[in-house]
PDB file of C-alpha atoms and ligand atoms in Angstrom:
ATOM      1  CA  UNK Y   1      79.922 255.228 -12.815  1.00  0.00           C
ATOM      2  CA  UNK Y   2      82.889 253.579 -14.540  1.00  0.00           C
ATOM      3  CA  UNK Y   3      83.247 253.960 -18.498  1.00  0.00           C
ATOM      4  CA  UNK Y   4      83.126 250.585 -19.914  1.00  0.00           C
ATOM      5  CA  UNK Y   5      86.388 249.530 -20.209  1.00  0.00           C
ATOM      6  CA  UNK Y   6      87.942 251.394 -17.932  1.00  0.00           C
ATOM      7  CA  UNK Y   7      90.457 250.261 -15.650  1.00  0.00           C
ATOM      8  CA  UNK Y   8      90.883 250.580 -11.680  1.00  0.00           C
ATOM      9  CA  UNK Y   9      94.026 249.937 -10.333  1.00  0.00           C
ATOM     10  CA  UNK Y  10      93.723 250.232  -6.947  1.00  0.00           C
ATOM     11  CA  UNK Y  11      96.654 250.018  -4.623  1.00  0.00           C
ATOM     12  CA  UNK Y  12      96.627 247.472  -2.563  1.00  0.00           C
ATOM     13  CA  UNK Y  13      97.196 247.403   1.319  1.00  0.00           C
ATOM     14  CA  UNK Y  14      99.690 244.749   2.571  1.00  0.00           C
ATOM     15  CA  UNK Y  15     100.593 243.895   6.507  1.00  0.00           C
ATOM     16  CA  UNK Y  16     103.531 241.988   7.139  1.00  0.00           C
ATOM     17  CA  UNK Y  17     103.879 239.606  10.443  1.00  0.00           C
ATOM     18  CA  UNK Y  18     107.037 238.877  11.721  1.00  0.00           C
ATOM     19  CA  UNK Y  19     108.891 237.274  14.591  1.00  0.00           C
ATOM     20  CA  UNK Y  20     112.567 236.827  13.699  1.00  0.00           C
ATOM     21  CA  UNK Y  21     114.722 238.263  11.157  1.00  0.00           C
ATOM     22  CA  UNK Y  22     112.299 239.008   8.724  1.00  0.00           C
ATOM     23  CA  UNK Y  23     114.697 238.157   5.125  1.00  0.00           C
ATOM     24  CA  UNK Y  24     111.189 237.026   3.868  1.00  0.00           C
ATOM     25  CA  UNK Y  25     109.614 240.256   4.356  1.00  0.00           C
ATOM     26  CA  UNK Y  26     112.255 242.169   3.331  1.00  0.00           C
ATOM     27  CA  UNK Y  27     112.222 240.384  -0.174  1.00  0.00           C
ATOM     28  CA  UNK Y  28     108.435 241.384  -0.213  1.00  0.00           C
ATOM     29  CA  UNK Y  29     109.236 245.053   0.516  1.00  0.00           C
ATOM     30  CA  UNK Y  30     112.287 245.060  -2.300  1.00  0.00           C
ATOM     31  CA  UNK Y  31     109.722 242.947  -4.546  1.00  0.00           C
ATOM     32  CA  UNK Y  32     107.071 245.313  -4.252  1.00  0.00           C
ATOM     33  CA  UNK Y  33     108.992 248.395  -4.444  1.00  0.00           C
ATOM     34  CA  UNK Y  34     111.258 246.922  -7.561  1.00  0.00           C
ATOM     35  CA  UNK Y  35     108.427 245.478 -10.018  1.00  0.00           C
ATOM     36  CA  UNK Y  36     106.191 247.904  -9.095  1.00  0.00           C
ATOM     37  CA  UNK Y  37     103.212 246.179  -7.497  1.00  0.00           C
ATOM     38  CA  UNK Y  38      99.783 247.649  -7.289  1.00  0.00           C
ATOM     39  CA  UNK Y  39     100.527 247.718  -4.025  1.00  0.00           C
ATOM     40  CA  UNK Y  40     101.710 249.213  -0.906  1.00  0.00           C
ATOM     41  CA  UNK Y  41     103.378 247.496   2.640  1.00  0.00           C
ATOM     42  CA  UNK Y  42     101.105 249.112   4.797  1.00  0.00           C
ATOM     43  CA  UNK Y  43     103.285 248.302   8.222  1.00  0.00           C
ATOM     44  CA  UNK Y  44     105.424 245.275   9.318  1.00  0.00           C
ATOM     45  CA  UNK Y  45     104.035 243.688  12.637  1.00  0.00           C
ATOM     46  CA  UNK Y  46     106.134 241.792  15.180  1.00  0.00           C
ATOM     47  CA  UNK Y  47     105.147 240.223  18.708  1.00  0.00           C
ATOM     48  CA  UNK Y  48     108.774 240.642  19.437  1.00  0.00           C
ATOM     49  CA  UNK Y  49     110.242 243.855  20.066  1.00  0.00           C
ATOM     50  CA  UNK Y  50     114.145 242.066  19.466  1.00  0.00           C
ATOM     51  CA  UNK Y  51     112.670 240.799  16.075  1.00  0.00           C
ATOM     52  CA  UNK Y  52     115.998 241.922  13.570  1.00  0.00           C
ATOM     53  CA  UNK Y  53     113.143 242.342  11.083  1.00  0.00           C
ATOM     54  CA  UNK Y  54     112.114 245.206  12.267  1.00  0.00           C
ATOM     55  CA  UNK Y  55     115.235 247.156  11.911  1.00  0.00           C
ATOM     56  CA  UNK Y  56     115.170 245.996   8.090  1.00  0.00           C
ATOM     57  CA  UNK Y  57     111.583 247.284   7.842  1.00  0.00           C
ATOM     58  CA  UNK Y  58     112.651 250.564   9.379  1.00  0.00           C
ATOM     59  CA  UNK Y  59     115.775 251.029   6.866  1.00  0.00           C
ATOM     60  CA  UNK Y  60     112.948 249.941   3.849  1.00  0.00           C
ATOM     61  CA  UNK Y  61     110.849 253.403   5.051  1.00  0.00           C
ATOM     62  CA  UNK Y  62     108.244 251.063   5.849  1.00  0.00           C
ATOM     63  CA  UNK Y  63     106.303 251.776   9.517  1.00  0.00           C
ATOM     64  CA  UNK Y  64     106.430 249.299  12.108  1.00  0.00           C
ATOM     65  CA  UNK Y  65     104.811 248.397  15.044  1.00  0.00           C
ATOM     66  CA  UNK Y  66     105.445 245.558  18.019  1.00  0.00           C
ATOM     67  CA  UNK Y  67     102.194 244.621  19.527  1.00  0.00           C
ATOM     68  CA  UNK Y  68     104.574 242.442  22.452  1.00  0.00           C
ATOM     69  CA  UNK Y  69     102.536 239.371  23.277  1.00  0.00           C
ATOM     70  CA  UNK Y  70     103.963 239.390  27.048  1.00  0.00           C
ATOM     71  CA  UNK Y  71     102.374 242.504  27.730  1.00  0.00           C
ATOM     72  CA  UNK Y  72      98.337 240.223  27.471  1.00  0.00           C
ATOM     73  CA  UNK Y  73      97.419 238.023  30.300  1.00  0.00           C
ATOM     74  CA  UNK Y  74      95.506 235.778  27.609  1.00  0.00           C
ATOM     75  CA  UNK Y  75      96.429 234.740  23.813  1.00  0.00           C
ATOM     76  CA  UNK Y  76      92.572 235.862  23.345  1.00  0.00           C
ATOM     77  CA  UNK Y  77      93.641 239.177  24.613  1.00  0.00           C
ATOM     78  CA  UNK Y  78      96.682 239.212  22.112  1.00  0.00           C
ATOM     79  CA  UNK Y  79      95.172 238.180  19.295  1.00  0.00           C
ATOM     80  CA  UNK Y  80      92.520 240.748  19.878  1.00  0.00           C
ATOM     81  CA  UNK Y  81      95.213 243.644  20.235  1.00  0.00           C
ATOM     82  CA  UNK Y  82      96.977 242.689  17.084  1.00  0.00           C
ATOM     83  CA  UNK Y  83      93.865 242.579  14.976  1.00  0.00           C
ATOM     84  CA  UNK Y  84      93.230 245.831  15.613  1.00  0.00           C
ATOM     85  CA  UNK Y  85      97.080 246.951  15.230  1.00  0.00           C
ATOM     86  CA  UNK Y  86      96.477 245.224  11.816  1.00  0.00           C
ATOM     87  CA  UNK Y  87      93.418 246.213  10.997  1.00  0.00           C
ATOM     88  CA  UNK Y  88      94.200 249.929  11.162  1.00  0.00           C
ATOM     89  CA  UNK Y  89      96.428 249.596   8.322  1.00  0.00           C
ATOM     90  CA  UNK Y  90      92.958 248.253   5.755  1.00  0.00           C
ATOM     91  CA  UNK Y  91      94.514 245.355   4.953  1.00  0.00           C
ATOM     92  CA  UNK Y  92      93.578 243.574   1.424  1.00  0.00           C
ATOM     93  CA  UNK Y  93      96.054 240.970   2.787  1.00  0.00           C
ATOM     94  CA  UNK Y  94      97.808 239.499   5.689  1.00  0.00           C
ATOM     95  CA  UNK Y  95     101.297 237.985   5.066  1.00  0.00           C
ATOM     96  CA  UNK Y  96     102.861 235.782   8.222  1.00  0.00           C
ATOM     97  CA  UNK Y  97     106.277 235.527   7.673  1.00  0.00           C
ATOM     98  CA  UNK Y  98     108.194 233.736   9.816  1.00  0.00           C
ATOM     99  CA  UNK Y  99     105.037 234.894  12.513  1.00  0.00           C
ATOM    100  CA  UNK Y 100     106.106 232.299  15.503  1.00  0.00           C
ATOM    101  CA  UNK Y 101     102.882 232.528  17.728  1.00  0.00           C
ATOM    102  CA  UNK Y 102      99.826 230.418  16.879  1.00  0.00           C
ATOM    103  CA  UNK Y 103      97.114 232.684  16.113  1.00  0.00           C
ATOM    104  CA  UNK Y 104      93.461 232.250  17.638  1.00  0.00           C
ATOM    105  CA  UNK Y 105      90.151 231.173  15.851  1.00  0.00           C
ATOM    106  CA  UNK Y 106      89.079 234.502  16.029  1.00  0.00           C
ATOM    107  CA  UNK Y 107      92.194 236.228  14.632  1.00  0.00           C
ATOM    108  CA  UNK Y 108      91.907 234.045  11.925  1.00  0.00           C
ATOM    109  CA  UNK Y 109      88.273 234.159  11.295  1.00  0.00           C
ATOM    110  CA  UNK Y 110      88.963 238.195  10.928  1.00  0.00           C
ATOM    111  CA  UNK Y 111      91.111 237.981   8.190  1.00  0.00           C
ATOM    112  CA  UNK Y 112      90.001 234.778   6.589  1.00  0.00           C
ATOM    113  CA  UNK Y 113      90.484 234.699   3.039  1.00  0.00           C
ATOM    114  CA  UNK Y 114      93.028 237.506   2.954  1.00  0.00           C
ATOM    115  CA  UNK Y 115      95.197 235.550   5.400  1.00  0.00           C
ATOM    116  CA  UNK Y 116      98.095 233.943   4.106  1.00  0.00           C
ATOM    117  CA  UNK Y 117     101.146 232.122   5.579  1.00  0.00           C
ATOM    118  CA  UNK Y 118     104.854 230.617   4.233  1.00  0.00           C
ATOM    119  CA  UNK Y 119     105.398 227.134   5.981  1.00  0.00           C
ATOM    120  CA  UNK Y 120     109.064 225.468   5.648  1.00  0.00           C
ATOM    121  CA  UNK Y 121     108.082 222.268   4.510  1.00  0.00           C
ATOM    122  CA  UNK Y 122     105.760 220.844   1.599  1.00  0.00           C
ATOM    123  CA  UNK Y 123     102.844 220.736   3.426  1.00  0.00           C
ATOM    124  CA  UNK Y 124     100.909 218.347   4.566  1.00  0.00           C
ATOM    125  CA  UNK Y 125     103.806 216.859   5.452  1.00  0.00           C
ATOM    126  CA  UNK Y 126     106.074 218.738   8.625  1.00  0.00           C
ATOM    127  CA  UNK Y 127     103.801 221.175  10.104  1.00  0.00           C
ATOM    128  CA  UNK Y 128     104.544 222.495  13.029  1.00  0.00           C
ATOM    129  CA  UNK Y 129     108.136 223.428  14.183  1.00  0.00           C
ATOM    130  CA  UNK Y 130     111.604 221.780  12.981  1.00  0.00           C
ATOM    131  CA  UNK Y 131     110.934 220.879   9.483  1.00  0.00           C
ATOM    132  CA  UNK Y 132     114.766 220.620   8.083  1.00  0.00           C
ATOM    133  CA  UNK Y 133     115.404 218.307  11.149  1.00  0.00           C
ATOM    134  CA  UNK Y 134     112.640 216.194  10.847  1.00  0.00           C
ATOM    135  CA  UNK Y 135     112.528 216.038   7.120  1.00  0.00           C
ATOM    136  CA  UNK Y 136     116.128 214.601   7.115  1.00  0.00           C
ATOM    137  CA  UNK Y 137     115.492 212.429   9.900  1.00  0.00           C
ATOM    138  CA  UNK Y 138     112.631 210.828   7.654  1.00  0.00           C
ATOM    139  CA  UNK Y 139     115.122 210.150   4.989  1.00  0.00           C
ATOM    140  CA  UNK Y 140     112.828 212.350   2.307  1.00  0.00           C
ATOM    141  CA  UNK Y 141     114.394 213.440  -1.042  1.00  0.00           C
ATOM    142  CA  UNK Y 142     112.345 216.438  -1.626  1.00  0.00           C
ATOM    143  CA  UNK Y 143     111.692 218.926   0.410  1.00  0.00           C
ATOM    144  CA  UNK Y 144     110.320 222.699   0.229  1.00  0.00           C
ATOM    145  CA  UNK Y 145     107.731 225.511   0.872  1.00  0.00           C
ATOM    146  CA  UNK Y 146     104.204 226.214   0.814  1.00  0.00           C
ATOM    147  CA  UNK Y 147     102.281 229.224   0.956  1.00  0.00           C
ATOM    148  CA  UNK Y 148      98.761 228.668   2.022  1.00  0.00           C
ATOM    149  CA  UNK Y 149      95.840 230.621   2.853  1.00  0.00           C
ATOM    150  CA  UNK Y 150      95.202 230.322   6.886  1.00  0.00           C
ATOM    151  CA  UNK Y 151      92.246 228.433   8.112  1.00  0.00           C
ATOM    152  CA  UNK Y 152      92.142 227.736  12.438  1.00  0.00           C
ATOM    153  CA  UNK Y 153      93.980 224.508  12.426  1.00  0.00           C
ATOM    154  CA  UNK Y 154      97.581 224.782  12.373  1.00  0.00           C
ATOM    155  CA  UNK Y 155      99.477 225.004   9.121  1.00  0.00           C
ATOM    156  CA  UNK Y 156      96.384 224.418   7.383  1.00  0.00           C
ATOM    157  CA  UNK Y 157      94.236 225.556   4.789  1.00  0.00           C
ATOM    158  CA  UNK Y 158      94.230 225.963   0.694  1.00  0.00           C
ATOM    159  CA  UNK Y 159      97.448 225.327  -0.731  1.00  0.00           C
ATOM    160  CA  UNK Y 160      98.427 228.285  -3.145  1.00  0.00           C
ATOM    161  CA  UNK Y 161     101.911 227.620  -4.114  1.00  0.00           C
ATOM    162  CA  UNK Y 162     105.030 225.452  -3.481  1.00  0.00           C
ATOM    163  CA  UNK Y 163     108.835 225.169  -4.232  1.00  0.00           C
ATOM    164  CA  UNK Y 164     110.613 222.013  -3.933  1.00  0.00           C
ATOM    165  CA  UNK Y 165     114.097 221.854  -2.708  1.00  0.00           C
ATOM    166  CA  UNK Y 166     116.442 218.209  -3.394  1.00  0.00           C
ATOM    167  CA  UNK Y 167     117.545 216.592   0.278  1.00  0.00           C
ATOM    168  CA  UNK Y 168     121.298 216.532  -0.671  1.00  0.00           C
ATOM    169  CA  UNK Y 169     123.425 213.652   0.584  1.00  0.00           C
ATOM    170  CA  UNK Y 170     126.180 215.869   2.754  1.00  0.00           C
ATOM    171  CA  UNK Y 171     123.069 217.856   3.864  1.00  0.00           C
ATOM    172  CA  UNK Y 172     122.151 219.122   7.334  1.00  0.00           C
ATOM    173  CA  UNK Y 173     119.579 220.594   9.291  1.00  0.00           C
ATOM    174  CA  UNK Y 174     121.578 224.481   8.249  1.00  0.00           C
ATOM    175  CA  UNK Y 175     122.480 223.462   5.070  1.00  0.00           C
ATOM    176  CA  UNK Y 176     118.772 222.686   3.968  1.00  0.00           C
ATOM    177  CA  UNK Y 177     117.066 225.442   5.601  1.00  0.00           C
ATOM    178  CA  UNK Y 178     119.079 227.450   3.529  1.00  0.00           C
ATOM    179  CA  UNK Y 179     118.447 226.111   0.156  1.00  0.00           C
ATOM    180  CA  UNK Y 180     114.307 226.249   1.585  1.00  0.00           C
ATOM    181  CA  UNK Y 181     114.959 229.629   2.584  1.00  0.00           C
ATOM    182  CA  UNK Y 182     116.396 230.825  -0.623  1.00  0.00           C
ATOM    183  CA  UNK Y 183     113.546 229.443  -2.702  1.00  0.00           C
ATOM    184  CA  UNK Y 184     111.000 230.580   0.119  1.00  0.00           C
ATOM    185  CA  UNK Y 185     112.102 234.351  -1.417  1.00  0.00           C
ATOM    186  CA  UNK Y 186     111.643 233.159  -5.020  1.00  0.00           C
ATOM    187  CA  UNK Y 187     107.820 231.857  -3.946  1.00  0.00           C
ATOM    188  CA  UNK Y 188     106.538 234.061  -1.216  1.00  0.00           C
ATOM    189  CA  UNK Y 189     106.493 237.537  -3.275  1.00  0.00           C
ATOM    190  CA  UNK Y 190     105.716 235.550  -6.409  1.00  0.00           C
ATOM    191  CA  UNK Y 191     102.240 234.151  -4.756  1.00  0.00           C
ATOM    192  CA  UNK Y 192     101.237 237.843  -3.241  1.00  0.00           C
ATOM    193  CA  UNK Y 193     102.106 239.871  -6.256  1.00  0.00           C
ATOM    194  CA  UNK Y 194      99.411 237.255  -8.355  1.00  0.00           C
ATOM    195  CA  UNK Y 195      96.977 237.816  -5.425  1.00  0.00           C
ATOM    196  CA  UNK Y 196      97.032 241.407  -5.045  1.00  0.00           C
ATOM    197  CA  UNK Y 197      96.737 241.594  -9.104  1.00  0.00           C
ATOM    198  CA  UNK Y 198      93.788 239.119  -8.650  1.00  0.00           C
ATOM    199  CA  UNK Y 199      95.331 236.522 -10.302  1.00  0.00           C
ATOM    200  CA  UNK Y 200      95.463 233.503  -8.463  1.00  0.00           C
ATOM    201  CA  UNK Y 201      92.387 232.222  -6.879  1.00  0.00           C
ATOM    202  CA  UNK Y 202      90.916 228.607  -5.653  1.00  0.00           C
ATOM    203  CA  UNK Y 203      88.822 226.170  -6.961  1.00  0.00           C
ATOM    204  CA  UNK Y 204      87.992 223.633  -4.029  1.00  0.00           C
ATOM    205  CA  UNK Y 205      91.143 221.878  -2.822  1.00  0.00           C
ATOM    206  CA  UNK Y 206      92.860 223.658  -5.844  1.00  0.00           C
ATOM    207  CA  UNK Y 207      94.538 226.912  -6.554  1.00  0.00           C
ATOM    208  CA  UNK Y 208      94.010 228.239 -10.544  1.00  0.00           C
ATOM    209  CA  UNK Y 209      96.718 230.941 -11.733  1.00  0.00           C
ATOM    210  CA  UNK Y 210      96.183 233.113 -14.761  1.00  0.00           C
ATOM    211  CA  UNK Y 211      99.759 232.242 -15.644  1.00  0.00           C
ATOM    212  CA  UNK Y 212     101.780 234.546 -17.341  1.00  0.00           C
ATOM    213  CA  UNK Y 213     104.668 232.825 -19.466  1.00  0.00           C
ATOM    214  CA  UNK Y 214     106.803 231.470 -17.355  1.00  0.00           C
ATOM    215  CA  UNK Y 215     104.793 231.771 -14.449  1.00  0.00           C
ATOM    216  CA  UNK Y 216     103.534 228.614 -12.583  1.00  0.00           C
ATOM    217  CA  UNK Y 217     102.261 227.250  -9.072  1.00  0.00           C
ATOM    218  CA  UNK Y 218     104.979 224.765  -8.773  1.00  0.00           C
ATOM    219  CA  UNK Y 219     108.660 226.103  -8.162  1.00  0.00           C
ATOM    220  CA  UNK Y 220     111.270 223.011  -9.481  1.00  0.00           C
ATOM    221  CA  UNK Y 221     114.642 223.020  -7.520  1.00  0.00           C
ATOM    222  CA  UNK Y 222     117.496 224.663 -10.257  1.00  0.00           C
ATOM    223  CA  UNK Y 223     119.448 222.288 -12.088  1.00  0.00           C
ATOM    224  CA  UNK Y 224     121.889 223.181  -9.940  1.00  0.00           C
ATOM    225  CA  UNK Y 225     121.691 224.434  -6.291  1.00  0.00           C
ATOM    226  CA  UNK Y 226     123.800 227.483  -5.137  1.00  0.00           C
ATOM    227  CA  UNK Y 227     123.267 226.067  -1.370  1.00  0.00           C
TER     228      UNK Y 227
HETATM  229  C1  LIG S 301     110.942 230.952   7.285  1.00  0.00           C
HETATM  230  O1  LIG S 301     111.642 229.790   6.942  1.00  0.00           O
HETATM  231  C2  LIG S 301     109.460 230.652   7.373  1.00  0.00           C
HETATM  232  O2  LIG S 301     109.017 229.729   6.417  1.00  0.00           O
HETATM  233  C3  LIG S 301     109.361 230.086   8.759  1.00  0.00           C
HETATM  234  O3  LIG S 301     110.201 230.882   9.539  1.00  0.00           O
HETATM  235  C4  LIG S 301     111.265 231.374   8.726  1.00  0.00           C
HETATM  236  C5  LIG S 301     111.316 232.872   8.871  1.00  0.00           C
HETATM  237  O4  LIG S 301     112.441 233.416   8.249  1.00  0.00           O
HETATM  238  N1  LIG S 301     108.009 230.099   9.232  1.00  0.00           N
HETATM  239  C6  LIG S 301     107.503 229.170  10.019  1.00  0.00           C
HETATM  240  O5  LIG S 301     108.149 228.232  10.460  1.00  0.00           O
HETATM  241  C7  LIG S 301     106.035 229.357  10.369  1.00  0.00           C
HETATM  242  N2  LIG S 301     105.455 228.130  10.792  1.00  0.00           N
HETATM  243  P1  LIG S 301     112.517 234.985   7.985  1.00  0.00           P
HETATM  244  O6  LIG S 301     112.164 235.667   9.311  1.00  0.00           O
HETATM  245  O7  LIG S 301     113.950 235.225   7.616  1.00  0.00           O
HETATM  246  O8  LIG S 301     111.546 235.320   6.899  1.00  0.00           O
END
């Protein structure tokens, strides 16, 4: 029994997904480890055992493991095998970053509602693959991120978060992913540190942020960007 009043402060379990070069997860680890999170990256995941994220996990002292997905005969049979790579690890939350393979019903029905995702675009608009290219190519002006909890369809499900990002005249399809990327590591560790400190919830269609000062749901492009 708990004294009134008294506080837990249970650490947290976090597992990371990764395909690529993993610079989001890598500003999660540094995040977590620098302002002190309640909280603990568990393991980093990747499907790909060339993924360069997994050699910045590895210098971060954080385990990793490559559950390869050409070593299943069915995506069933690989989403199966990574939910129970992940699941070893007690995850309170999921984090795909920059996770390339579509994940199953199932998979996602496993971890639903500690399941989240960072998509390249402002979602609903661009999901799916080649957002900088097609964003330009549909003469936009504003552009961005989203962090979302996962539901089955793809690149859908409750909105949590997102940073916008101006379309710059002299822009292209490099130049722009940068400036998403950059403010992809501003909003991604922002958005898990207010889950895992129980923070930021939804309401319906809507997500609802205790808000520190300063703090807010919508990331505005800098007065000036760097990239
Ligand atoms: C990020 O831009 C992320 O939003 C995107 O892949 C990149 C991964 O970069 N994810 C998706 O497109 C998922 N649909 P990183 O490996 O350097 O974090």
């Amino acid at each position: 029994m708990l004294r009134r009043g008294a506080r837990i402060r249970a650490m947290k379990n976090v597992v990371v997904l990764i395909s690529g070069v993993g610079s989001n997860m890598a500003r999660i680890v540094d995040c977590c480890r620098d302002e002190r999170w309640p909280a603990r990256i568990a393991a980093v995941v990747s499907n790909r055992p060339d993924a360069a994220g997994l050699e910045r996990a590895r210098e971060r002292g954080v385990p990793v493991l490559v559950v390869d997905h050409r070593d299943f005969d069915s995506r069933a049979a690989f989403d199966r095998a990574l939910g129970d790579a992940v699941e070893r690890h007690a995850p309170d939350w999921v984090a795909l970053a920059g996770f390339m393979r579509v994940l199953g019903d199932d998979f996602v029905a496993r971890f639903q509602g500690r399941l989240v995702n960072i998509h390249p675009s402002l979602l609903p608009a661009f999901t799916g693959l080649h957002t900088h290219r097609r964003a330009l190519a549909a003469g936009v002006r504003v552009h961005g991120a989203t962090v979302h909890l996962v539901e089955p369809a793809l690149d859908s499900g409750p909105i949590l978060a997102q940073a916008v990002v101006p379309v710059l005249d002299d822009d292209d399809e490099h130049r722009l992913a940068r400036r998403v990327l950059a403010a992809e590591h501003r909003l991604y560790p922002a958005v898990l540190r207010w889950l895992i400190e129980g923070r930021l919830r939804t309401d319906g269609p809507r997500a609802v942020l205790r808000a520190e000062p300063g703090e807010s749901l919508l990331l505005l492009p800098t007065e000036t960007p760097d990239v």
